[in-house]
Coordinates of C-alpha atoms in Angstrom, one line a residue:
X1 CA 97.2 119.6 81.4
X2 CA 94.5 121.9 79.5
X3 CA 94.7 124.8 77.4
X4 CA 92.2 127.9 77.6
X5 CA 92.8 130.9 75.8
X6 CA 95.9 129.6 74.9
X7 CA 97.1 129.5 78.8
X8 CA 97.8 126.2 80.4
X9 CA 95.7 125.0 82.8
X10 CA 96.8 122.8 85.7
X11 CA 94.2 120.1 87.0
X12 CA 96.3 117.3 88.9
X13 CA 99.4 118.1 91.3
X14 CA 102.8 118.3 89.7
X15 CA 104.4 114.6 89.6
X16 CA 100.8 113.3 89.5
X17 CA 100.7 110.1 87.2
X18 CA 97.5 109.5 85.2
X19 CA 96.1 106.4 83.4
X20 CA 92.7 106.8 81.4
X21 CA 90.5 103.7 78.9
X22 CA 92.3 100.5 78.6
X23 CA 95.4 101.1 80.0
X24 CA 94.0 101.9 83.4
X25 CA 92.1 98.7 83.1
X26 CA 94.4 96.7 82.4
X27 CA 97.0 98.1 84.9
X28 CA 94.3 97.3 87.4
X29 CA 93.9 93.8 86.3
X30 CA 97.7 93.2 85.8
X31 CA 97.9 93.7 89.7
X32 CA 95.0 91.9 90.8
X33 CA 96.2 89.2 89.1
X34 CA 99.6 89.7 90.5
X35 CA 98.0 89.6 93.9
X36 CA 96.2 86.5 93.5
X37 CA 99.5 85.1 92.2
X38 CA 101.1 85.4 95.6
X39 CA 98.3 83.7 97.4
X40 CA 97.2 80.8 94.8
X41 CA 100.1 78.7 95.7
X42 CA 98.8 78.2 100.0
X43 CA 95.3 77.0 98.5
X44 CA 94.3 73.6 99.3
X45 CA 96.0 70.5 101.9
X46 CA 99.0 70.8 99.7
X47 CA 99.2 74.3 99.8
X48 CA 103.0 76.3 100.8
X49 CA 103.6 78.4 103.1
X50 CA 104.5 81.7 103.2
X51 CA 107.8 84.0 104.8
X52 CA 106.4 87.5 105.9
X53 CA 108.9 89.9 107.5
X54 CA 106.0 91.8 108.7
X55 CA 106.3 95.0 110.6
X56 CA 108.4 96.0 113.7
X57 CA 110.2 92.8 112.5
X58 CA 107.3 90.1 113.0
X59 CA 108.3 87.3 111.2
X60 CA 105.4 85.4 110.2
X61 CA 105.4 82.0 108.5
X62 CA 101.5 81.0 107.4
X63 CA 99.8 79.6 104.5
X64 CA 96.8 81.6 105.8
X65 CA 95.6 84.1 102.5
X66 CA 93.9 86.9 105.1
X67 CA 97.2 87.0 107.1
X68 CA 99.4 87.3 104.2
X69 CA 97.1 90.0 102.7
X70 CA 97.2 91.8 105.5
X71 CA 100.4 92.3 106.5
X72 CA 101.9 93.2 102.9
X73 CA 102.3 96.6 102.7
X74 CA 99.8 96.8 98.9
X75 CA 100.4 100.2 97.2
X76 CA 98.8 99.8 94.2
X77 CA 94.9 100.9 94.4
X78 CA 93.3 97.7 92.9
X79 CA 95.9 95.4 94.6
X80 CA 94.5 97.0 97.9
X81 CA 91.1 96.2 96.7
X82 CA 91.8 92.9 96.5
X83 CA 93.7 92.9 99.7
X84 CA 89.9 94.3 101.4
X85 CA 88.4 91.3 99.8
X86 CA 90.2 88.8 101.6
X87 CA 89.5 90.6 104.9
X88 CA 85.8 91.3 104.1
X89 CA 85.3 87.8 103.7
X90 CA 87.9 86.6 106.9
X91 CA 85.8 89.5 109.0
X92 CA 82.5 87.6 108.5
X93 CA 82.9 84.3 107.7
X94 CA 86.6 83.7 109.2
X95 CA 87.2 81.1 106.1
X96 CA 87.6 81.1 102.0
X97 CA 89.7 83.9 101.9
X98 CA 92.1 82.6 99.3
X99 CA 89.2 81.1 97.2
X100 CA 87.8 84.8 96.8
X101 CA 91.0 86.4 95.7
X102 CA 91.8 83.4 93.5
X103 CA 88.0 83.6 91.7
X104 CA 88.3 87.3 91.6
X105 CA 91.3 87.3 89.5
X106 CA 90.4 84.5 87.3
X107 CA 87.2 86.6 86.6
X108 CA 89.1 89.4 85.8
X109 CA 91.4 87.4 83.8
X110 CA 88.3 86.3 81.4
X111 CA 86.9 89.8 81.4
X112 CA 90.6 90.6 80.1
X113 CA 89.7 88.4 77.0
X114 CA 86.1 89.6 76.9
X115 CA 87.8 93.2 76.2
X116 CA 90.3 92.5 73.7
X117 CA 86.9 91.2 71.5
X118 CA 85.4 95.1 72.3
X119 CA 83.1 94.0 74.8
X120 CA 82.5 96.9 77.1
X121 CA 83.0 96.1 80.7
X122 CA 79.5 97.4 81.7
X123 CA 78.4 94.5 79.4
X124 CA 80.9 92.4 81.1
X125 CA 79.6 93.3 84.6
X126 CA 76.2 92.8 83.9
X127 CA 76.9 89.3 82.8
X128 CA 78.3 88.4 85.6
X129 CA 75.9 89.7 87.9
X130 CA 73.4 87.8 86.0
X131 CA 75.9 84.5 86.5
X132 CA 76.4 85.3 90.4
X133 CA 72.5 85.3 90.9
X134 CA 72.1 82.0 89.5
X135 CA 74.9 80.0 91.0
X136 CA 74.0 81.7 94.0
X137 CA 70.2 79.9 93.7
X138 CA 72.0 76.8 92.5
X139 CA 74.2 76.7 95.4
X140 CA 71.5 76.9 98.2
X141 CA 69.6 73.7 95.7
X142 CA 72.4 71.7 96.3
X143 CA 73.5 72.4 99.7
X144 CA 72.6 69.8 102.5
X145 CA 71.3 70.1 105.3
X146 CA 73.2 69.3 108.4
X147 CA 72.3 67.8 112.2
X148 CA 73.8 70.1 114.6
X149 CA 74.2 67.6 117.0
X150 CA 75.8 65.1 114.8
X151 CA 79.0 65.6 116.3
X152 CA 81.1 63.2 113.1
X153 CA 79.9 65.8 110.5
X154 CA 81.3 69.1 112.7
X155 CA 84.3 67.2 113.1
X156 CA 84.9 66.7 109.6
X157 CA 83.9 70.7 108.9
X158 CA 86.3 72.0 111.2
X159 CA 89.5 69.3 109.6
X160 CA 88.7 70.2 106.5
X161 CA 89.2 74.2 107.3
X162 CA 92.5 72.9 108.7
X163 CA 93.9 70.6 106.3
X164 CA 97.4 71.8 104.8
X165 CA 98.3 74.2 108.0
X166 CA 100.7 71.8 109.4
X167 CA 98.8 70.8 112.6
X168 CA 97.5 67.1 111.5
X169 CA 99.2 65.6 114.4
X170 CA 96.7 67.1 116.8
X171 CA 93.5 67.8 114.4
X172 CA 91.6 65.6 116.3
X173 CA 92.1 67.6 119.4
X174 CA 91.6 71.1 117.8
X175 CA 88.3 70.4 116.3
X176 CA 86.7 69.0 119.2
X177 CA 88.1 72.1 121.3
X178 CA 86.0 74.6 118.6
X179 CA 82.9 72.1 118.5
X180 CA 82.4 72.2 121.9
X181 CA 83.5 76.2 122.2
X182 CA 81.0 77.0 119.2
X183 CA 78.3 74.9 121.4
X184 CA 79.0 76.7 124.4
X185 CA 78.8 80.0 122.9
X186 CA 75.5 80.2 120.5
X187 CA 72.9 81.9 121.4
X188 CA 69.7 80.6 120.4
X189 CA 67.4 82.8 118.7
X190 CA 64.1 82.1 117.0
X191 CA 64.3 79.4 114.7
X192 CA 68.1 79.7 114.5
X193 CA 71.0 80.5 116.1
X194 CA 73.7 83.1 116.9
X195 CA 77.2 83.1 117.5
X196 CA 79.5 85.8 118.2
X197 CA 83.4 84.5 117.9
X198 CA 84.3 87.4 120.1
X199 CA 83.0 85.2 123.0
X200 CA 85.5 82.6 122.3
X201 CA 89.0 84.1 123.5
X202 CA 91.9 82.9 122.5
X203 CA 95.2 83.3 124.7
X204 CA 98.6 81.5 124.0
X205 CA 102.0 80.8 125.8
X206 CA 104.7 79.1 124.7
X207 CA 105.3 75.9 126.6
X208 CA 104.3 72.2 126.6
X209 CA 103.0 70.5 123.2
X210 CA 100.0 71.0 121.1
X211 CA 97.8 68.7 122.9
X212 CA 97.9 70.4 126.0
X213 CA 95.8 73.1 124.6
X214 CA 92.6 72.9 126.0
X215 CA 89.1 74.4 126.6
X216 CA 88.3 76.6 129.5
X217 CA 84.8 76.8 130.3
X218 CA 85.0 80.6 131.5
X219 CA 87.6 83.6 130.9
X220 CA 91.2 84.4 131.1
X221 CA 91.9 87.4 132.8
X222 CA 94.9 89.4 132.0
X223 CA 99.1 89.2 132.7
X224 CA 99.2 90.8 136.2
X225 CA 97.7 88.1 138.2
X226 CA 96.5 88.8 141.6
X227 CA 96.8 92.8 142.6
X228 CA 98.4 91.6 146.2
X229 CA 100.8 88.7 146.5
X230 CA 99.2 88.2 150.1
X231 CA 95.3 87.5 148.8
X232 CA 94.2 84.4 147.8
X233 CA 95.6 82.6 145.0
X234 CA 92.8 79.7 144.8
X235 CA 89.3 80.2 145.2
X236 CA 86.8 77.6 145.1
X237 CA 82.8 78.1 144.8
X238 CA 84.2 82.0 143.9
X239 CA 81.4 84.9 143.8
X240 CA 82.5 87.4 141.6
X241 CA 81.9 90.9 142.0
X242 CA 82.0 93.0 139.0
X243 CA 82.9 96.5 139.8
X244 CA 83.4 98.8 135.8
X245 CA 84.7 102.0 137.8
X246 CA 87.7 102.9 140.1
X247 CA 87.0 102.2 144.2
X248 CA 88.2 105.5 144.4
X249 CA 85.5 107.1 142.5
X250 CA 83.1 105.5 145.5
X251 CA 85.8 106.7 147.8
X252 CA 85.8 110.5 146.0
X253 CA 81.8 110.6 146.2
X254 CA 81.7 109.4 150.1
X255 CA 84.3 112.0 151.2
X256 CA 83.3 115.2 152.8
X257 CA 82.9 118.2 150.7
X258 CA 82.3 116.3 147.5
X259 CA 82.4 118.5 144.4
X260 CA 83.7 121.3 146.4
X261 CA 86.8 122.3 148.2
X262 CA 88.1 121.4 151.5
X263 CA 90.9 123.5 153.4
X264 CA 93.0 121.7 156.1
X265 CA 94.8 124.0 157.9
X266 CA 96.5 122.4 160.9
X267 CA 98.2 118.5 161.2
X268 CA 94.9 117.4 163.2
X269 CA 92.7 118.2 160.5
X270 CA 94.7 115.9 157.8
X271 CA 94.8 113.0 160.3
X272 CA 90.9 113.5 160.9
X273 CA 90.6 113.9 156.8
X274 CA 92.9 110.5 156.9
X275 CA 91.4 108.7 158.9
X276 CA 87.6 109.6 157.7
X277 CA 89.0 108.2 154.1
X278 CA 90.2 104.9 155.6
X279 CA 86.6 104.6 157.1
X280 CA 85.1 105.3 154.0
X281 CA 87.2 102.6 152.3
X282 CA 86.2 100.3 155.1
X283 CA 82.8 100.9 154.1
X284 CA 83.0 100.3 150.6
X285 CA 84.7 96.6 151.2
X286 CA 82.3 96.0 153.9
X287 CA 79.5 96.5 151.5
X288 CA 81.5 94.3 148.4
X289 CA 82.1 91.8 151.5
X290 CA 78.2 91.9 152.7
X291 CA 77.3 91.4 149.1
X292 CA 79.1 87.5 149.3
X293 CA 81.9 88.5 147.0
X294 CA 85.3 86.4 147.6
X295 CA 86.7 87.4 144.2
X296 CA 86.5 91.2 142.6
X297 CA 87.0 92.2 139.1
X298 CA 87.9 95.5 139.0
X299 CA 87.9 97.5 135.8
X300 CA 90.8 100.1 137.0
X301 CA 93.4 100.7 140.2
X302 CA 92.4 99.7 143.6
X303 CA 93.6 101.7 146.5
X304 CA 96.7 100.2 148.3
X305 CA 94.5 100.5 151.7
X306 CA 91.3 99.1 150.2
X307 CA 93.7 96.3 148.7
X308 CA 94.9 95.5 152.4
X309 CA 91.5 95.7 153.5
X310 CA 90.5 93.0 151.1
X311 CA 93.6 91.0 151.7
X312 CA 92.2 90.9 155.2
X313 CA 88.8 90.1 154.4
X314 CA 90.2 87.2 152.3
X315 CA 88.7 88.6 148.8
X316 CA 91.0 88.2 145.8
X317 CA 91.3 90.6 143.7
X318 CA 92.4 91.8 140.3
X319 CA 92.5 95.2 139.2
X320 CA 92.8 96.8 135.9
X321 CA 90.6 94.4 133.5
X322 CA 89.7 95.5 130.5
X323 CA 86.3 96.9 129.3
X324 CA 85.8 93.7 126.7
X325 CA 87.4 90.7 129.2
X326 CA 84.5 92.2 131.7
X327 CA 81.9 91.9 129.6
X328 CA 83.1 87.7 128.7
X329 CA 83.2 87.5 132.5
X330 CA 79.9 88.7 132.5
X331 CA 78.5 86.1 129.9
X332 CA 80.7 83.5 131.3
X333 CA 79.6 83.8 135.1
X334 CA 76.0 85.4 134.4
X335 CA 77.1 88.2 136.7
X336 CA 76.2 91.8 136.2
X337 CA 78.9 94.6 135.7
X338 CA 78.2 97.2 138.6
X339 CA 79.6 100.9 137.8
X340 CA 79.4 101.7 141.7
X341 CA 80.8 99.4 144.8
X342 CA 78.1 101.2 147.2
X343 CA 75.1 99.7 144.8
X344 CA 76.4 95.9 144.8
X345 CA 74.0 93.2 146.4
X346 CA 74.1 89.5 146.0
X347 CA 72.3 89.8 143.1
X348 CA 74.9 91.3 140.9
X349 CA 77.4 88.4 141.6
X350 CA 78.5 86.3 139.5
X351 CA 79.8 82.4 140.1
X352 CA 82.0 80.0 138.9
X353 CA 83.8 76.6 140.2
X354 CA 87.1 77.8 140.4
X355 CA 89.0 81.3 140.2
X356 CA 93.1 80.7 140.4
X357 CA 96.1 82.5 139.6
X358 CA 98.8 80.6 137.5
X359 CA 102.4 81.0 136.6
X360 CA 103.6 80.3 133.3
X361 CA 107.3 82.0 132.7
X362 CA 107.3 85.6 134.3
X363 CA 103.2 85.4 133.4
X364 CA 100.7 85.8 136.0
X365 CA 97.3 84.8 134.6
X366 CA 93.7 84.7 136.3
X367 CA 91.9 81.8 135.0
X368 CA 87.8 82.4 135.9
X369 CA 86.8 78.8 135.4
X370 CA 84.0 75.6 135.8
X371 CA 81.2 78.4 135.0
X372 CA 77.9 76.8 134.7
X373 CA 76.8 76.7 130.8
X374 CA 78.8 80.2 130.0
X375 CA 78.0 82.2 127.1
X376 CA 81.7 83.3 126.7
X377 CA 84.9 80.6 127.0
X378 CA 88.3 80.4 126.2
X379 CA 91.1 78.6 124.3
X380 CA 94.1 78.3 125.9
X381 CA 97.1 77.5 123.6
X382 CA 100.0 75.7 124.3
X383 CA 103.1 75.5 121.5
X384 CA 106.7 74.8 121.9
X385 CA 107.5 77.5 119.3
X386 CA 105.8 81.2 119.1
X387 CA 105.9 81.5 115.8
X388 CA 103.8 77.8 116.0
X389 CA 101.4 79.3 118.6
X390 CA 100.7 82.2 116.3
X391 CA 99.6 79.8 114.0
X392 CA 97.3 77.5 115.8
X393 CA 95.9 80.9 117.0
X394 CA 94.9 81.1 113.1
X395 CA 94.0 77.6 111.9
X396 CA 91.6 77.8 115.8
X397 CA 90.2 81.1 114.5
X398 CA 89.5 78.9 111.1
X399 CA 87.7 76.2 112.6
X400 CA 85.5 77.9 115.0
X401 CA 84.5 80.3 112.2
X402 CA 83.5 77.4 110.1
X403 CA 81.7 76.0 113.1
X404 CA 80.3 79.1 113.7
X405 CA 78.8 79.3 110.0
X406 CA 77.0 76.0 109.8
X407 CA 75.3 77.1 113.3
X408 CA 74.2 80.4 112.1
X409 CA 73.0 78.9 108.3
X410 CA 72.9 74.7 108.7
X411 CA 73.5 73.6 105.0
X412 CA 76.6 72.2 103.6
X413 CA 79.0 71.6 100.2
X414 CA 81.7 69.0 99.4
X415 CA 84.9 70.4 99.1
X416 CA 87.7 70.0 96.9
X417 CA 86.7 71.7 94.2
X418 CA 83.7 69.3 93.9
X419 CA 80.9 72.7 94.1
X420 CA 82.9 74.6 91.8
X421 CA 82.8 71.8 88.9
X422 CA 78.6 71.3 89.5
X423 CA 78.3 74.9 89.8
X424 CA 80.9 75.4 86.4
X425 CA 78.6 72.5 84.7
X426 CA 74.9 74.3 85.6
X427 CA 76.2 78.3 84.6
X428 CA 77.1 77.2 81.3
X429 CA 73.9 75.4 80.8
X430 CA 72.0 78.4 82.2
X431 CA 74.3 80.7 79.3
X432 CA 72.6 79.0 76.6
X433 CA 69.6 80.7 77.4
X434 CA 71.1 84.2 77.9
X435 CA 70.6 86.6 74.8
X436 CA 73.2 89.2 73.6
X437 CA 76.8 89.3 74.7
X438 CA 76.4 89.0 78.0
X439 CA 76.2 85.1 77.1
X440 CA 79.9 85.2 76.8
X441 CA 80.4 87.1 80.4
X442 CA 78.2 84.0 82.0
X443 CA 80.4 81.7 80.2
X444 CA 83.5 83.5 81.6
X445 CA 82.1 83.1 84.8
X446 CA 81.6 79.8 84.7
X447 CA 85.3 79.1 83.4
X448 CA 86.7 81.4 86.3
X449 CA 84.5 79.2 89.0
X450 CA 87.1 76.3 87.6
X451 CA 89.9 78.3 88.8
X452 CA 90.0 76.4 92.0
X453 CA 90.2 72.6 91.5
X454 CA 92.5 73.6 89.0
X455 CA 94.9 75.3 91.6
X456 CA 94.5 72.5 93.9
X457 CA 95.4 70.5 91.3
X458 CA 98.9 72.6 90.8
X459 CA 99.5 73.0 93.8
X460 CA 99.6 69.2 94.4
X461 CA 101.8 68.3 91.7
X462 CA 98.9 66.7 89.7
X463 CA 98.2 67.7 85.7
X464 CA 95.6 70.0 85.8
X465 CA 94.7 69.4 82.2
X466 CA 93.9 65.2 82.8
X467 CA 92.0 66.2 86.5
X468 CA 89.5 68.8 84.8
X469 CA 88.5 66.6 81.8
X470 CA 88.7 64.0 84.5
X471 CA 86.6 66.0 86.7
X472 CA 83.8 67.6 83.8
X473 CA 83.5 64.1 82.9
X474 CA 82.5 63.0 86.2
X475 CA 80.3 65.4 86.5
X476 CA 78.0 64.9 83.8
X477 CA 76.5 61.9 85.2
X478 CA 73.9 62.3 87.5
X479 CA 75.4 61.2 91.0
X480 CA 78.1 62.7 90.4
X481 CA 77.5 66.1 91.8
X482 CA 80.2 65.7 94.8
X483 CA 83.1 64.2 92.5
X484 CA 86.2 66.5 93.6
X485 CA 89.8 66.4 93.3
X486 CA 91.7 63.9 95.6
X487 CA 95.2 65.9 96.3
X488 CA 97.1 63.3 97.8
X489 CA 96.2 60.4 95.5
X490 CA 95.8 62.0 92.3
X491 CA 92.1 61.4 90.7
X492 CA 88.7 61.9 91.3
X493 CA 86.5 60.9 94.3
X494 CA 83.5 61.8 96.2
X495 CA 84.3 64.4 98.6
X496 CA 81.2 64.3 100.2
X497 CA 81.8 60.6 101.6
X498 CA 85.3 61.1 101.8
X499 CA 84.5 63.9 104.4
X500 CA 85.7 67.1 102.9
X501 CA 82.8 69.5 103.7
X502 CA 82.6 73.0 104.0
X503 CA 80.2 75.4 105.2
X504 CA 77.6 76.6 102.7
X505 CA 77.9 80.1 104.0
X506 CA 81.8 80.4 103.0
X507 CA 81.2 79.3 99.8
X508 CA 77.9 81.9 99.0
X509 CA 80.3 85.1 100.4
X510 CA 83.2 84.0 98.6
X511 CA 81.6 83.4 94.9
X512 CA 79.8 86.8 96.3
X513 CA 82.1 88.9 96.9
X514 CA 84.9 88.2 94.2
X515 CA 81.9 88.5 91.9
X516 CA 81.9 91.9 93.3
X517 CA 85.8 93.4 93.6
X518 CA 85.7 92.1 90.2
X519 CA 83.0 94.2 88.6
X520 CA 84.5 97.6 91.2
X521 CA 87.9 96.5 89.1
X522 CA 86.0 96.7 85.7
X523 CA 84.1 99.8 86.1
X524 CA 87.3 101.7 86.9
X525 CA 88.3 103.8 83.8
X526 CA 90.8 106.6 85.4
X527 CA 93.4 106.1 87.9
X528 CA 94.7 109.3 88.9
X529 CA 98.6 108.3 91.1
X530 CA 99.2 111.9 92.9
X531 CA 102.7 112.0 94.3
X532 CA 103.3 111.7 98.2
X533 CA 103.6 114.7 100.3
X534 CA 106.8 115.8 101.5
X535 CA 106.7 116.2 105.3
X536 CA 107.5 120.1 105.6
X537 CA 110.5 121.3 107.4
X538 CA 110.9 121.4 111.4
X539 CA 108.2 118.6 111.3
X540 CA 109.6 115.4 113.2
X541 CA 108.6 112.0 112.4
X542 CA 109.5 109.4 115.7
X543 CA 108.8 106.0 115.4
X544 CA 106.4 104.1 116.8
X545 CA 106.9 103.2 120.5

């Protein structure tokens, strides 16, 4: 509230709470920190889990930090910020979400100290800006560079994104499955290559054990199966038209009077009208038929008489498929997505081995498989337990992201805190050459970066104290730049031999972009709380569904 001429004058809403200087900063901090908190503990092989009663009900059970993140229901403003973080970095890299909520809050834990000497946060932010740039450098100096065809090294990538999410029994299985699905799905271009995870789908049912999850080289079509019980069910050496639009859209554009009006005024006319229609359906089947189509995707309803039209012809058919599962058929069968029936030649077709409905429970599913070298494929998932399908459908989304990353950039790091500690050792060195007091702000940055062998380290039981004197030690000599934290035999070891690898890419966003929430967090002075709207009266709120 303000005063002029002696009147009060209202700025913020009644109820509206208001936090200005250092007690907005430190609230902010207090709740990143609080988030980070809640996630720290799933980090690493010998990370816990985590009990979300998620909306509608869901109960989720994941160690997964982007899961947990998002299905919390985060009120306070920096909290959310932190929460956007972890799904920035999940969104485009898939991996090392928990790392970049854990690094942001240790940074803003040392800025916290920074500020209680009167360091100003823009001092603060500046420093670490100047930090970020050079680990980033550093990072790309030490990174290796990987074979893409060595098949042993993937492997190991795509375990070590899994490690501590309760799968180890079938590891084996799951990271040859996103190996060869990554392979399948990059697209070369120039002197690199592209892959878009969209064009790996991923579809689970509960039923059978982890192991019987397997690749299918083409696309899983939908729950509804086969439009007509009476069509095919099994189609070998299939053709596959697809058709975007309705049949009846052909059907309305073939009819008499199109874009007009037609008036039937005696029985003879409607049976004429009828029976003109049922021609024109003819026609449009013919012409699918005459194109060599045995299978045909449809993107919405198909007429009850053209479906008995096609039963007769012998075509199977599905109808309603969506706009996105078109375009992977598309990719997967090199066919071309048709918007009208009338305009399909042989040429638009698309081919695979196999097209066949299955069963699985009161399921019907259309599996579109043996596609020659498709651009789009598919995981199916098999799980005695949904909520343990929900969660391979997470740690497979992991390891084809990781998978995904070394194809698209093809350098790696040692794990297990190993890059941290090198990176940790070169900033400080680096800080002795930084004048003023953003010195201290490198420094900080450098201390934060050993936030995360040291949370391995706790969250395996192990003294964190011993490990990171253990682990600086190491580190000073020479060959000792992959030296990490062994969590499930105490100690130090080479992580690099011992096969703990990760993608250079994850690490890069995630030092990034926690580098970033961190400095948004430190810049923010005012936080301004206005109270929530009271729904007005007469206005109904119905739940969803």
């Amino acid at each position: 509230m303000r005063y002029l001429a002696g009147k009060p004058l209202l700025l913020l809403k009644k109820g509206s709470i208001r936090r200005k200087g250092k007690d907005a900063l430190r609230g902010n901090i207090v709740a990143s920190k609080t988030i980070a908190e809640i996630v720290k503990s799933t980090l690493g092989p010998r990370g816990m889990d985590k009990m979300l009663l998620a909306r509608y009900d869901r109960l989720i059970v994941t160690n997964d930090g982007a899961t947990i993140l998002d299905e919390m229901d985060v009120k306070h403003p920096a909290a959310k910020m932190m929460a956007e973080l972890a799904k920035t970095q999940h969104q485009e890299v898939g991996d090392g979400t928990t790392t970049a909520v854990v690094t942001a809050a240790e940074l803003l834990k040392k800025a916290e100290v920074l500020l209680d000497q009167n360091i100003h946060p823009t001092v603060i932010v500046h420093g670490f800006k100047m930090a970020v740039e050079q680990a980033t450098k550093m990072l790309d100096e030490l990174s290796v560079k990987v074979n893409l065809e060595d098949r042993e090294v993937l492997k190991k990538i795509a375990i070590t994104s899994m490690c501590g999410k309760g799968i180890e029994a079938a590891k084996d299985h799951f990271a040859e499955i996103s190996i060869r699905a990554v392979k399948q799905a990059a697209e070369k271009r120039g002197d690199g290559y592209f892959v878009d995870i969209d064009d790996i789908q991923l579809v689970k049912r509960v039923g059978k054990s982890l192991n019987d999850t397997e690749l299918i080289q083409g696309v899983i079509v939908n729950d509804r199966g086969v439009v007509n019980p009476e069509m095919p069910k099994y189609v070998r050496n299939a053709k596959v038209a697809l058709i975007k639009f309705p049949l009846e859209r052909a059907l309305a554009r073939q009819r008499p009077g199109y874009g007009g009006e037609i008036t039937i005024r005696d029985p003879y006319q409607m049976k004429a009208f009828v029976g003109a229609e049922s021609e024109i359906i003819q026609k449009i089947v013919d012409k699918i038929k005459k194109a060599g189509a045995n299978v045909l995707m449809c993107g919405s309803r198909i007429d009850e008489k053209a479906q008995h039209i096609l039963e007769n012809l012998g075509i199977m058919a599905v109808q309603q498929v969506k706009d996105s599962t078109m375009e992977k058929l598309s990719r997967a069968t090199r066919g071309k997505i048709v918007k009208d029936p009338m305009d399909i030649t042989d040429k638009d077709l698309g081919s695979c081995g196999v097209v066949e409905e299955r069963k699985f429970g009161n399921d019907k599913m259309v599996f579109v498989q043996e596609c020659e070298e498709p651009k789009s494929v598919s995981i199916f998932i098999r799980a005695g337990l949904e909520r343990l399908a929900d969660e391979i459908e997470r740690v497979l989304r992991d390891s084809i992201s990781v998978i995904a990353n070394v194809y698209m950039k093809d350098k790696i790091v040692a794990g297990g805190g190993a890059i941290e500690a090198e990176l940790a050792k070169r900033v400080r060195k680096y800080a002795r050459k930084v004048v003023g007091r953003e010195q201290l702000a490198v420094e900080a940055f450098a201390d934060a970066l050993e936030a995360i062998p040291r949370t391995l380290c706790e969250n395996a039981g192990l003294d964190p104290i011993d490990i990171l004197v253990d682990l600086r030690a190491s580190h000073e000599d020479k060959n000792g730049v992959w030296q990490g934290v062994d969590v499930f035999n105490g100690g130090i070891v080479d992580m690099m031999k011992k096969g703990v690898i990760e993608p250079l890419r994850v690490k890069e966003l995630a030092i990034k972009s926690a580098v970033e929430a961190a400095s948004v967090i430190l810049r923010v002075d005012d936080v301004i709380l206005a109270p929530e709207s009271k729904p007005s009266k007469g206005t109904s709120h119905r739940a969803p569904g």
